[in-house]
CSV table of C-alpha atoms in Angstrom, one decimal:
chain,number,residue,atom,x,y,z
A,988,UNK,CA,-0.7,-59.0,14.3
A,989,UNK,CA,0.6,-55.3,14.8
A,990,UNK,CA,2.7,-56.1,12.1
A,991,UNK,CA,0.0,-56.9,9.5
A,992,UNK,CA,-2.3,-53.9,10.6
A,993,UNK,CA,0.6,-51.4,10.3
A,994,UNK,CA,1.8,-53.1,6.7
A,995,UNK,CA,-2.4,-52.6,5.4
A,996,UNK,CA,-2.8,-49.5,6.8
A,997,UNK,CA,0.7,-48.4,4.7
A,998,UNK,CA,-0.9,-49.9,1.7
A,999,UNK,CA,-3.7,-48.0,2.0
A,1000,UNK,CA,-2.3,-45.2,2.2
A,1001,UNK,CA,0.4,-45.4,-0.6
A,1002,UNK,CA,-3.2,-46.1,-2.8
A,1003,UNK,CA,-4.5,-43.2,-1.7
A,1004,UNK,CA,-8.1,-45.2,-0.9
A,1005,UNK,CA,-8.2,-43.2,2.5
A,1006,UNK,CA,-6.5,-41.1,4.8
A,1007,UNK,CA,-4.9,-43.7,7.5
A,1008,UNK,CA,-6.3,-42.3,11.1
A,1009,UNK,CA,-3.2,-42.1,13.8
A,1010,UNK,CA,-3.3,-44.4,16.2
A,1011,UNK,CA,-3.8,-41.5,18.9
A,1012,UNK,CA,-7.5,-40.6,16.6
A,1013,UNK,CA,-8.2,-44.5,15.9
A,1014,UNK,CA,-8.2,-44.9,19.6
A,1015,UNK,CA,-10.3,-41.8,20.3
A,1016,UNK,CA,-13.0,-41.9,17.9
A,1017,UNK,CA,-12.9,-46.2,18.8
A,1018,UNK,CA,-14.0,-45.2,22.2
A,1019,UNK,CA,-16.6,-42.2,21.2
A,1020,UNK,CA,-18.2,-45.2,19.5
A,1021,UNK,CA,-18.0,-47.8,21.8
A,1022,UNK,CA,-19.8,-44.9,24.2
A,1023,UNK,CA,-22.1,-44.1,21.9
A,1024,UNK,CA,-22.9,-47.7,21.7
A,1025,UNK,CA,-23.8,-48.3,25.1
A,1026,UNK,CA,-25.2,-45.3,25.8
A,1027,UNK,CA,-27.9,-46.2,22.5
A,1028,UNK,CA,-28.1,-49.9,24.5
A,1029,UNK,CA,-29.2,-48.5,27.7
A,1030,UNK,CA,-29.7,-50.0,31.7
A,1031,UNK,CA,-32.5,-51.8,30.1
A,1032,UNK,CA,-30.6,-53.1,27.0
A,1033,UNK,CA,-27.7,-54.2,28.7
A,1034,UNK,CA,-29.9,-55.9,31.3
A,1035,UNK,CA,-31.6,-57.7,28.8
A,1036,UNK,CA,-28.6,-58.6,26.9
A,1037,UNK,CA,-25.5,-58.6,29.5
A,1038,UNK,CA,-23.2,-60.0,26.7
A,1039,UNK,CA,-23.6,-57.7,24.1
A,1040,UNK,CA,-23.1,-55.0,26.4
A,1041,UNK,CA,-19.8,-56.6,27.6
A,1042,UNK,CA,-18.9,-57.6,24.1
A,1043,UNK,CA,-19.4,-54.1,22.7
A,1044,UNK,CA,-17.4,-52.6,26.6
A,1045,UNK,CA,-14.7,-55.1,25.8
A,1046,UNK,CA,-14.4,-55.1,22.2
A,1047,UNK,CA,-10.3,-55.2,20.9
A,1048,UNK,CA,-10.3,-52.9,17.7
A,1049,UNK,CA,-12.5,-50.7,15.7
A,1050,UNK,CA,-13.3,-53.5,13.2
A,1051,UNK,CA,-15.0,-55.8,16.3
A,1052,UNK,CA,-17.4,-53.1,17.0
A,1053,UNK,CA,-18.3,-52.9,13.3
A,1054,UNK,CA,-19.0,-57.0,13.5
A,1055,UNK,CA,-21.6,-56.5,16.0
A,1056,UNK,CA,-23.5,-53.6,15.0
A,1057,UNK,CA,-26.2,-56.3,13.8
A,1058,UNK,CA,-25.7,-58.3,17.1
A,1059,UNK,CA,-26.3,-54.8,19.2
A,1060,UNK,CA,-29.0,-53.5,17.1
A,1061,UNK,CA,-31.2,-56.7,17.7
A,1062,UNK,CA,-30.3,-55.8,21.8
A,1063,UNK,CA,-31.5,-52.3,21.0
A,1064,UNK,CA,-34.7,-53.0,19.0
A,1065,UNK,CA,-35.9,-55.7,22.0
A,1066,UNK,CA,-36.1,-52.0,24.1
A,1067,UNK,CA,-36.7,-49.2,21.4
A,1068,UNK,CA,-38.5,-51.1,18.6
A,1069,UNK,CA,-36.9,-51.8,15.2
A,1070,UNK,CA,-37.5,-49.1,13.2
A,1071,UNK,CA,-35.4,-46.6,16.3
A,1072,UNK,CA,-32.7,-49.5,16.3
A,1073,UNK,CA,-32.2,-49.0,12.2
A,1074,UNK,CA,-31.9,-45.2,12.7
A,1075,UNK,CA,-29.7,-45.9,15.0
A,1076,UNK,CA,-27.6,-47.7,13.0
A,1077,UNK,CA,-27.7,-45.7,10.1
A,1078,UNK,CA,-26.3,-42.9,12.1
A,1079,UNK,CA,-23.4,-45.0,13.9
A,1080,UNK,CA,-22.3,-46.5,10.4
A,1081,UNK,CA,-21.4,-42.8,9.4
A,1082,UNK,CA,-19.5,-42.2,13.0
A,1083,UNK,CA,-17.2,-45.6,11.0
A,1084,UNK,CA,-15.8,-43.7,8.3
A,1085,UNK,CA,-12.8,-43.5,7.8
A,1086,UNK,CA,-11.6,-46.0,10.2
A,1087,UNK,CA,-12.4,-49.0,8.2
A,1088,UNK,CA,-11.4,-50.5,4.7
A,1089,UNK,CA,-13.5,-49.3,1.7
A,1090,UNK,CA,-14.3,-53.0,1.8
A,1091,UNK,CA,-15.9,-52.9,5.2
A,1092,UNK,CA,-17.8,-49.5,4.6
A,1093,UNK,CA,-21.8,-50.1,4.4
A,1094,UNK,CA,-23.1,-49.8,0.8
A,1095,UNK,CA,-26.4,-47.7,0.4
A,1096,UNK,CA,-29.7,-50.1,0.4
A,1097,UNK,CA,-32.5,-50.2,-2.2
A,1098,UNK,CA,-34.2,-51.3,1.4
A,1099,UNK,CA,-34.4,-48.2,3.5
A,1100,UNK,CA,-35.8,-46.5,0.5
């Protein structure tokens, strides 16, 4: 699997989409998230929803935290209200870039507007 990460991230690169993180920053700004993330969640999130908490402490890779921003934002909004869980998203989506494929990134929405 190390193989296959390493070989997109070279394509990537070559194409000039985006610069390609080291692994040293992948791994830093990974955790920062992760952190933010359960710092957003809370005592009372995570004792509301003791699985998304360990699924966003346990999380792999960069791309499983991105999978379960929707997951952790419905933990958050059960504590902070929906509209504070959105923000809260919209601001961890930009702490993303760069780490992800193009692919991956979120696309403005006609929805927030």
């Amino acid at each position: 699997m190390r193989w296959v990460k390493t070989t997109i991230s070279s394509v990537w690169g070559m194409m000039g989409l985006q610069p390609i993180p080291t692994e040293d920053e992948l791994h830093d700004r990974t955790e920062e998230i992760r952190e933010r993330m359960l710092d957003i969640l809370g005592d009372s999130g995570a004792e509301l929803s003791p699985t998304v908490r360990r699924r966003v402490q346990y999380a792999p890779d960069i791309e499983s935290l991105w999978y379960m921003r929707s997951e952790w934002m419905a933990a958050v909004s059960a504590t902070q209200g929906e509209a504070a869980a959105a923000a809260h998203v919209r601001r961890l989506n930009i702490s993303f870039s760069g780490l992800l494929p193009d692919a991956l990134q979120s696309r403005p929405s006609t929805l927030s507007q």
